[in-house]
mmCIF file of N, CA and C in Angstrom:
data_model
loop_
_atom_site.group_PDB
_atom_site.id
_atom_site.type_symbol
_atom_site.label_atom_id
_atom_site.label_comp_id
_atom_site.label_asym_id
_atom_site.label_seq_id
_atom_site.Cartn_x
_atom_site.Cartn_y
_atom_site.Cartn_z
ATOM 1 N N MET A 1 23.159 9.715 13.499
ATOM 2 C CA MET A 1 23.326 8.023 13.884
ATOM 3 C C MET A 1 24.899 8.329 13.095
ATOM 4 N N THR A 2 26.066 7.478 13.476
ATOM 5 C CA THR A 2 27.070 7.429 12.816
ATOM 6 C C THR A 2 27.118 6.890 11.622
ATOM 7 N N GLU A 3 28.484 6.695 11.215
ATOM 8 C CA GLU A 3 28.408 5.674 10.238
ATOM 9 C C GLU A 3 28.111 4.075 9.898
ATOM 10 N N GLN A 4 29.202 4.093 11.746
ATOM 11 C CA GLN A 4 29.099 2.769 12.148
ATOM 12 C C GLN A 4 27.378 2.419 12.504
ATOM 13 N N ASN A 5 26.684 2.907 12.504
ATOM 14 C CA ASN A 5 24.882 2.334 12.562
ATOM 15 C C ASN A 5 24.706 2.285 11.326
ATOM 16 N N LYS A 6 24.922 2.089 10.698
ATOM 17 C CA LYS A 6 23.706 2.057 9.249
ATOM 18 C C LYS A 6 22.977 0.986 8.948
ATOM 19 N N TYR A 7 22.224 1.424 8.578
ATOM 20 C CA TYR A 7 21.460 0.158 8.440
ATOM 21 C C TYR A 7 19.989 0.114 7.344
ATOM 22 N N LEU A 8 19.199 -0.433 6.623
ATOM 23 C CA LEU A 8 18.799 -1.165 5.448
ATOM 24 C C LEU A 8 17.346 -0.481 5.586
ATOM 25 N N VAL A 9 17.098 0.204 5.026
ATOM 26 C CA VAL A 9 15.528 0.235 5.518
ATOM 27 C C VAL A 9 14.748 -0.711 5.386
ATOM 28 N N LYS A 10 14.877 -1.760 4.812
ATOM 29 C CA LYS A 10 14.106 -2.993 3.921
ATOM 30 C C LYS A 10 14.265 -3.707 6.442
ATOM 31 N N ASP A 11 15.316 -4.086 6.769
ATOM 32 C CA ASP A 11 15.623 -3.578 7.528
ATOM 33 C C ASP A 11 14.832 -3.154 9.302
ATOM 34 N N LEU A 12 14.853 -2.377 8.920
ATOM 35 C CA LEU A 12 13.544 -0.679 9.684
ATOM 36 C C LEU A 12 12.428 -0.671 9.503
ATOM 37 N N VAL A 13 12.177 -1.384 7.927
ATOM 38 C CA VAL A 13 10.232 -0.927 8.024
ATOM 39 C C VAL A 13 9.620 -1.978 9.291
ATOM 40 N N GLY A 14 8.864 -1.033 9.497
ATOM 41 C CA GLY A 14 7.665 -2.170 10.406
ATOM 42 C C GLY A 14 8.614 -1.457 12.376
ATOM 43 N N PHE A 15 9.233 -0.651 12.045
ATOM 44 C CA PHE A 15 9.829 -0.628 13.361
ATOM 45 C C PHE A 15 8.539 0.440 14.462
ATOM 46 N N GLU A 16 8.587 0.167 15.645
ATOM 47 C CA GLU A 16 7.937 1.649 16.139
ATOM 48 C C GLU A 16 9.047 2.259 17.030
ATOM 49 N N VAL A 17 7.962 3.543 16.507
ATOM 50 C CA VAL A 17 8.905 5.067 16.417
ATOM 51 C C VAL A 17 8.675 5.910 17.916
ATOM 52 N N VAL A 18 9.137 6.101 18.989
ATOM 53 C CA VAL A 18 9.003 6.931 20.400
ATOM 54 C C VAL A 18 9.899 7.712 20.574
ATOM 55 N N THR A 19 9.616 8.467 21.079
ATOM 56 C CA THR A 19 9.616 9.966 21.930
ATOM 57 C C THR A 19 9.769 9.238 22.706
ATOM 58 N N PRO A 20 10.765 9.962 23.985
ATOM 59 C CA PRO A 20 11.235 9.702 25.158
ATOM 60 C C PRO A 20 10.918 9.765 26.212
ATOM 61 N N ALA A 21 10.338 10.919 26.133
ATOM 62 C CA ALA A 21 8.559 10.480 27.493
ATOM 63 C C ALA A 21 7.872 8.722 26.715
ATOM 64 N N GLY A 22 7.992 8.062 25.744
ATOM 65 C CA GLY A 22 7.196 7.068 25.740
ATOM 66 C C GLY A 22 5.809 7.820 24.591
ATOM 67 N N GLU A 23 5.919 7.756 24.031
ATOM 68 C CA GLU A 23 5.268 8.223 23.064
ATOM 69 C C GLU A 23 5.388 7.263 22.493
ATOM 70 N N VAL A 24 4.720 7.645 21.122
ATOM 71 C CA VAL A 24 4.269 5.463 20.097
ATOM 72 C C VAL A 24 4.351 7.819 18.824
ATOM 73 N N LEU A 25 4.774 7.210 18.100
ATOM 74 C CA LEU A 25 4.842 8.273 16.786
ATOM 75 C C LEU A 25 4.510 7.893 15.776
ATOM 76 N N GLY A 26 3.919 6.460 15.042
ATOM 77 C CA GLY A 26 4.136 5.339 14.301
ATOM 78 C C GLY A 26 4.539 4.119 14.305
ATOM 79 N N ILE A 27 4.910 3.766 12.890
ATOM 80 C CA ILE A 27 5.629 3.051 12.221
ATOM 81 C C ILE A 27 6.710 3.491 11.252
ATOM 82 N N PHE A 28 7.493 3.365 11.086
ATOM 83 C CA PHE A 28 8.525 2.829 9.875
ATOM 84 C C PHE A 28 8.334 2.743 8.846
ATOM 85 N N GLN A 29 8.217 3.923 8.380
ATOM 86 C CA GLN A 29 8.077 2.686 6.655
ATOM 87 C C GLN A 29 7.951 3.322 5.669
ATOM 88 N N ASP A 30 9.546 4.468 5.078
ATOM 89 C CA ASP A 30 10.502 3.805 4.498
ATOM 90 C C ASP A 30 11.390 5.730 4.713
ATOM 91 N N ILE A 31 12.137 5.997 3.892
ATOM 92 C CA ILE A 31 12.724 7.001 4.416
ATOM 93 C C ILE A 31 13.126 7.786 2.327
ATOM 94 N N ILE A 32 13.641 8.935 2.681
ATOM 95 C CA ILE A 32 13.994 10.283 1.482
ATOM 96 C C ILE A 32 15.269 10.312 2.159
ATOM 97 N N GLU A 33 15.678 9.854 0.635
ATOM 98 C CA GLU A 33 17.081 10.161 0.240
ATOM 99 C C GLU A 33 17.598 12.195 -0.360
ATOM 100 N N THR A 34 18.146 12.845 0.785
ATOM 101 C CA THR A 34 17.824 13.886 -0.147
ATOM 102 C C THR A 34 19.238 14.802 0.699
ATOM 103 N N GLY A 35 19.416 15.536 -0.252
ATOM 104 C CA GLY A 35 21.465 15.661 -0.184
ATOM 105 C C GLY A 35 21.578 16.615 0.917
ATOM 106 N N ALA A 36 21.311 16.442 1.861
ATOM 107 C CA ALA A 36 21.438 16.429 3.152
ATOM 108 C C ALA A 36 22.014 15.888 4.346
ATOM 109 N N ASN A 37 20.661 15.378 4.072
ATOM 110 C CA ASN A 37 20.521 14.132 5.805
ATOM 111 C C ASN A 37 18.999 13.695 5.075
ATOM 112 N N ASP A 38 19.361 11.842 4.769
ATOM 113 C CA ASP A 38 18.255 10.889 4.777
ATOM 114 C C ASP A 38 17.262 11.631 5.562
ATOM 115 N N ILE A 39 15.181 11.408 5.212
ATOM 116 C CA ILE A 39 13.989 11.520 6.492
ATOM 117 C C ILE A 39 13.476 10.709 6.411
ATOM 118 N N PHE A 40 13.415 9.635 8.008
ATOM 119 C CA PHE A 40 11.964 9.240 8.010
ATOM 120 C C PHE A 40 10.866 8.859 7.982
ATOM 121 N N VAL A 41 10.205 8.231 6.999
ATOM 122 C CA VAL A 41 8.789 8.638 7.291
ATOM 123 C C VAL A 41 8.243 7.477 8.210
ATOM 124 N N VAL A 42 7.404 8.810 8.608
ATOM 125 C CA VAL A 42 6.669 7.364 9.821
ATOM 126 C C VAL A 42 4.833 7.495 9.864
ATOM 127 N N GLY A 43 4.123 6.484 10.098
ATOM 128 C CA GLY A 43 3.172 6.800 9.391
ATOM 129 C C GLY A 43 2.633 6.789 8.190
ATOM 130 N N GLU A 44 1.542 7.104 8.111
ATOM 131 C CA GLU A 44 0.577 6.970 6.871
ATOM 132 C C GLU A 44 -0.366 7.922 7.088
ATOM 133 N N GLY A 45 -0.819 8.177 5.654
ATOM 134 C CA GLY A 45 -2.085 9.729 4.939
ATOM 135 C C GLY A 45 -1.246 10.491 6.451
ATOM 136 N N PRO A 46 -2.308 11.200 6.456
ATOM 137 C CA PRO A 46 -2.950 12.481 6.951
ATOM 138 C C PRO A 46 -0.963 12.643 8.547
ATOM 139 N N ALA A 47 -0.943 11.331 8.744
ATOM 140 C CA ALA A 47 -0.515 11.336 10.420
ATOM 141 C C ALA A 47 1.078 11.131 10.209
ATOM 142 N N GLU A 48 1.004 11.306 8.559
ATOM 143 C CA GLU A 48 2.233 10.945 7.955
ATOM 144 C C GLU A 48 3.495 11.500 8.423
ATOM 145 N N ILE A 49 4.731 11.663 9.806
ATOM 146 C CA ILE A 49 5.363 12.328 10.318
ATOM 147 C C ILE A 49 7.043 12.321 9.284
ATOM 148 N N LEU A 50 7.766 13.427 8.946
ATOM 149 C CA LEU A 50 9.270 12.650 8.270
ATOM 150 C C LEU A 50 9.860 13.478 9.168
ATOM 151 N N VAL A 51 10.780 12.527 9.868
ATOM 152 C CA VAL A 51 12.279 12.608 11.444
ATOM 153 C C VAL A 51 12.974 13.042 9.910
ATOM 154 N N PRO A 52 13.929 14.258 10.459
ATOM 155 C CA PRO A 52 15.012 14.355 9.963
ATOM 156 C C PRO A 52 15.867 13.236 10.658
ATOM 157 N N VAL A 53 17.303 12.521 10.191
ATOM 158 C CA VAL A 53 18.155 11.849 10.389
ATOM 159 C C VAL A 53 19.598 12.313 10.806
ATOM 160 N N ILE A 54 19.464 12.807 11.814
ATOM 161 C CA ILE A 54 20.244 13.818 12.423
ATOM 162 C C ILE A 54 20.486 12.932 13.928
ATOM 163 N N LYS A 55 21.935 13.230 14.514
ATOM 164 C CA LYS A 55 22.261 12.872 15.633
ATOM 165 C C LYS A 55 21.162 12.745 16.840
ATOM 166 N N SER A 56 20.845 14.297 16.650
ATOM 167 C CA SER A 56 19.458 15.292 17.864
ATOM 168 C C SER A 56 18.535 14.856 17.813
ATOM 169 N N VAL A 57 18.391 13.920 16.691
ATOM 170 C CA VAL A 57 16.945 13.710 16.419
ATOM 171 C C VAL A 57 16.876 12.119 17.290
ATOM 172 N N VAL A 58 18.070 11.722 16.073
ATOM 173 C CA VAL A 58 17.133 10.272 15.985
ATOM 174 C C VAL A 58 18.203 9.105 17.074
ATOM 175 N N LEU A 59 17.789 9.525 17.886
ATOM 176 C CA LEU A 59 18.763 9.179 19.834
ATOM 177 C C LEU A 59 18.949 7.466 19.245
ATOM 178 N N ASN A 60 18.726 6.230 18.030
ATOM 179 C CA ASN A 60 19.133 5.026 18.898
ATOM 180 C C ASN A 60 17.610 4.358 17.953
ATOM 181 N N VAL A 61 18.773 3.285 17.540
ATOM 182 C CA VAL A 61 17.491 2.370 16.676
ATOM 183 C C VAL A 61 17.903 0.627 17.901
ATOM 184 N N ASP A 62 17.038 -0.037 18.163
ATOM 185 C CA ASP A 62 17.272 -1.275 19.090
ATOM 186 C C ASP A 62 16.495 -2.128 18.301
ATOM 187 N N SER A 63 17.211 -2.958 18.012
ATOM 188 C CA SER A 63 17.082 -3.298 16.408
ATOM 189 C C SER A 63 16.283 -5.003 17.771
ATOM 190 N N ASP A 64 16.526 -5.111 19.740
ATOM 191 C CA ASP A 64 16.267 -6.227 19.338
ATOM 192 C C ASP A 64 15.001 -6.395 19.292
ATOM 193 N N GLN A 65 14.489 -4.669 20.402
ATOM 194 C CA GLN A 65 13.129 -4.181 20.518
ATOM 195 C C GLN A 65 12.444 -3.913 19.143
ATOM 196 N N ARG A 66 12.351 -3.950 17.891
ATOM 197 C CA ARG A 66 12.091 -3.076 17.153
ATOM 198 C C ARG A 66 11.578 -1.172 17.168
ATOM 199 N N ARG A 67 12.252 -1.077 18.127
ATOM 200 C CA ARG A 67 12.217 0.956 18.414
ATOM 201 C C ARG A 67 12.937 1.794 17.992
ATOM 202 N N ILE A 68 12.054 2.600 17.599
ATOM 203 C CA ILE A 68 13.636 4.226 17.022
ATOM 204 C C ILE A 68 12.958 4.523 18.109
ATOM 205 N N LEU A 69 14.198 5.455 18.496
ATOM 206 C CA LEU A 69 13.607 6.722 20.054
ATOM 207 C C LEU A 69 13.874 7.484 19.167
ATOM 208 N N VAL A 70 13.377 8.898 19.970
ATOM 209 C CA VAL A 70 13.362 10.015 17.840
ATOM 210 C C VAL A 70 12.907 11.110 19.052
ATOM 211 N N ASP A 71 13.823 12.156 19.931
ATOM 212 C CA ASP A 71 13.391 13.419 19.679
ATOM 213 C C ASP A 71 13.252 14.277 18.974
ATOM 214 N N LEU A 72 11.315 14.317 18.701
ATOM 215 C CA LEU A 72 11.254 15.408 17.660
ATOM 216 C C LEU A 72 11.116 16.613 17.629
ATOM 217 N N PRO A 73 11.777 16.974 17.058
ATOM 218 C CA PRO A 73 11.781 18.492 17.004
ATOM 219 C C PRO A 73 9.472 19.231 17.064
ATOM 220 N N GLN A 74 9.867 20.919 17.668
ATOM 221 C CA GLN A 74 8.241 21.236 18.054
ATOM 222 C C GLN A 74 8.245 21.414 16.324
ATOM 223 N N GLY A 75 7.058 21.762 15.659
ATOM 224 C CA GLY A 75 6.472 21.419 14.521
ATOM 225 C C GLY A 75 6.687 20.989 13.173
ATOM 226 N N LEU A 76 6.905 19.437 13.438
ATOM 227 C CA LEU A 76 6.936 18.939 12.901
ATOM 228 C C LEU A 76 6.002 17.619 13.036
ATOM 229 N N ARG A 77 5.440 17.839 13.512
ATOM 230 C CA ARG A 77 4.163 17.062 13.787
ATOM 231 C C ARG A 77 2.588 17.746 12.500
ATOM 232 N N PRO A 78 2.055 16.874 12.186
ATOM 233 C CA PRO A 78 1.027 17.711 11.111
ATOM 234 C C PRO A 78 -0.080 18.025 12.074
ATOM 235 N N GLU A 79 0.015 18.124 12.998
ATOM 236 C CA GLU A 79 -1.011 18.789 13.982
ATOM 237 C C GLU A 79 -0.603 20.191 13.869
ATOM 238 N N GLU A 80 0.415 20.300 14.150
ATOM 239 C CA GLU A 80 1.443 21.115 14.444
ATOM 240 C C GLU A 80 1.550 22.226 13.411
ATOM 241 N N ARG A 81 1.594 22.002 12.539
ATOM 242 C CA ARG A 81 0.589 22.650 11.272
ATOM 243 C C ARG A 81 -0.454 22.718 10.408
ATOM 244 N N PRO A 82 -1.390 23.466 10.993
ATOM 245 C CA PRO A 82 -2.559 24.493 10.722
ATOM 246 C C PRO A 82 -2.683 25.015 8.897
ATOM 247 N N GLY A 83 -3.165 23.832 8.197
ATOM 248 C CA GLY A 83 -3.667 23.912 7.073
ATOM 249 C C GLY A 83 -2.055 22.893 5.714
ATOM 250 N N TRP A 84 -1.275 21.964 6.640
ATOM 251 C CA TRP A 84 -0.636 21.259 6.275
ATOM 252 C C TRP A 84 -1.614 20.346 5.362
ATOM 253 N N PRO A 85 -1.553 19.506 4.802
ATOM 254 C CA PRO A 85 -1.916 18.242 4.508
ATOM 255 C C PRO A 85 -1.489 17.213 4.583
ATOM 256 N N GLY A 86 -0.152 17.129 5.265
ATOM 257 C CA GLY A 86 0.026 15.926 6.256
ATOM 258 C C GLY A 86 0.442 14.000 5.590
ATOM 259 N N ALA A 87 0.608 14.623 4.656
ATOM 260 C CA ALA A 87 1.310 13.785 3.155
ATOM 261 C C ALA A 87 1.547 14.298 2.075
ATOM 262 N N ARG A 88 3.036 13.033 1.753
ATOM 263 C CA ARG A 88 3.337 13.962 1.527
ATOM 264 C C ARG A 88 2.436 12.885 -0.275
ATOM 265 N N LYS A 89 3.055 13.444 -1.416
ATOM 266 C CA LYS A 89 2.413 12.086 -2.455
ATOM 267 C C LYS A 89 2.930 11.560 -2.173
ATOM 268 N N LYS A 90 2.110 9.855 -3.078
ATOM 269 C CA LYS A 90 2.691 8.356 -3.125
ATOM 270 C C LYS A 90 3.196 8.494 -4.342
ATOM 271 N N LYS A 91 4.834 7.357 -4.818
ATOM 272 C CA LYS A 91 4.868 6.863 -6.118
ATOM 273 C C LYS A 91 3.891 5.762 -6.564
#
């Protein structure tokens, strides 16, 4: 996402997060601010996916359709990481 494409977290909560193939990954829940790039929290519990907010991953945010298009890199889905609990600890 570029500087011109800034959004408030409260505006994105509830957006559907999908892949270019149309697969629904989940619903945008929150954002984690890091020093390098932000991370979108998609879904909840064991199905939670952490999506890096970088140009090559977050392809489009469509406010009209309430949809975020992402090209999720391999290895970020909980089922792709054996033994990983799939969820960060809640605040």
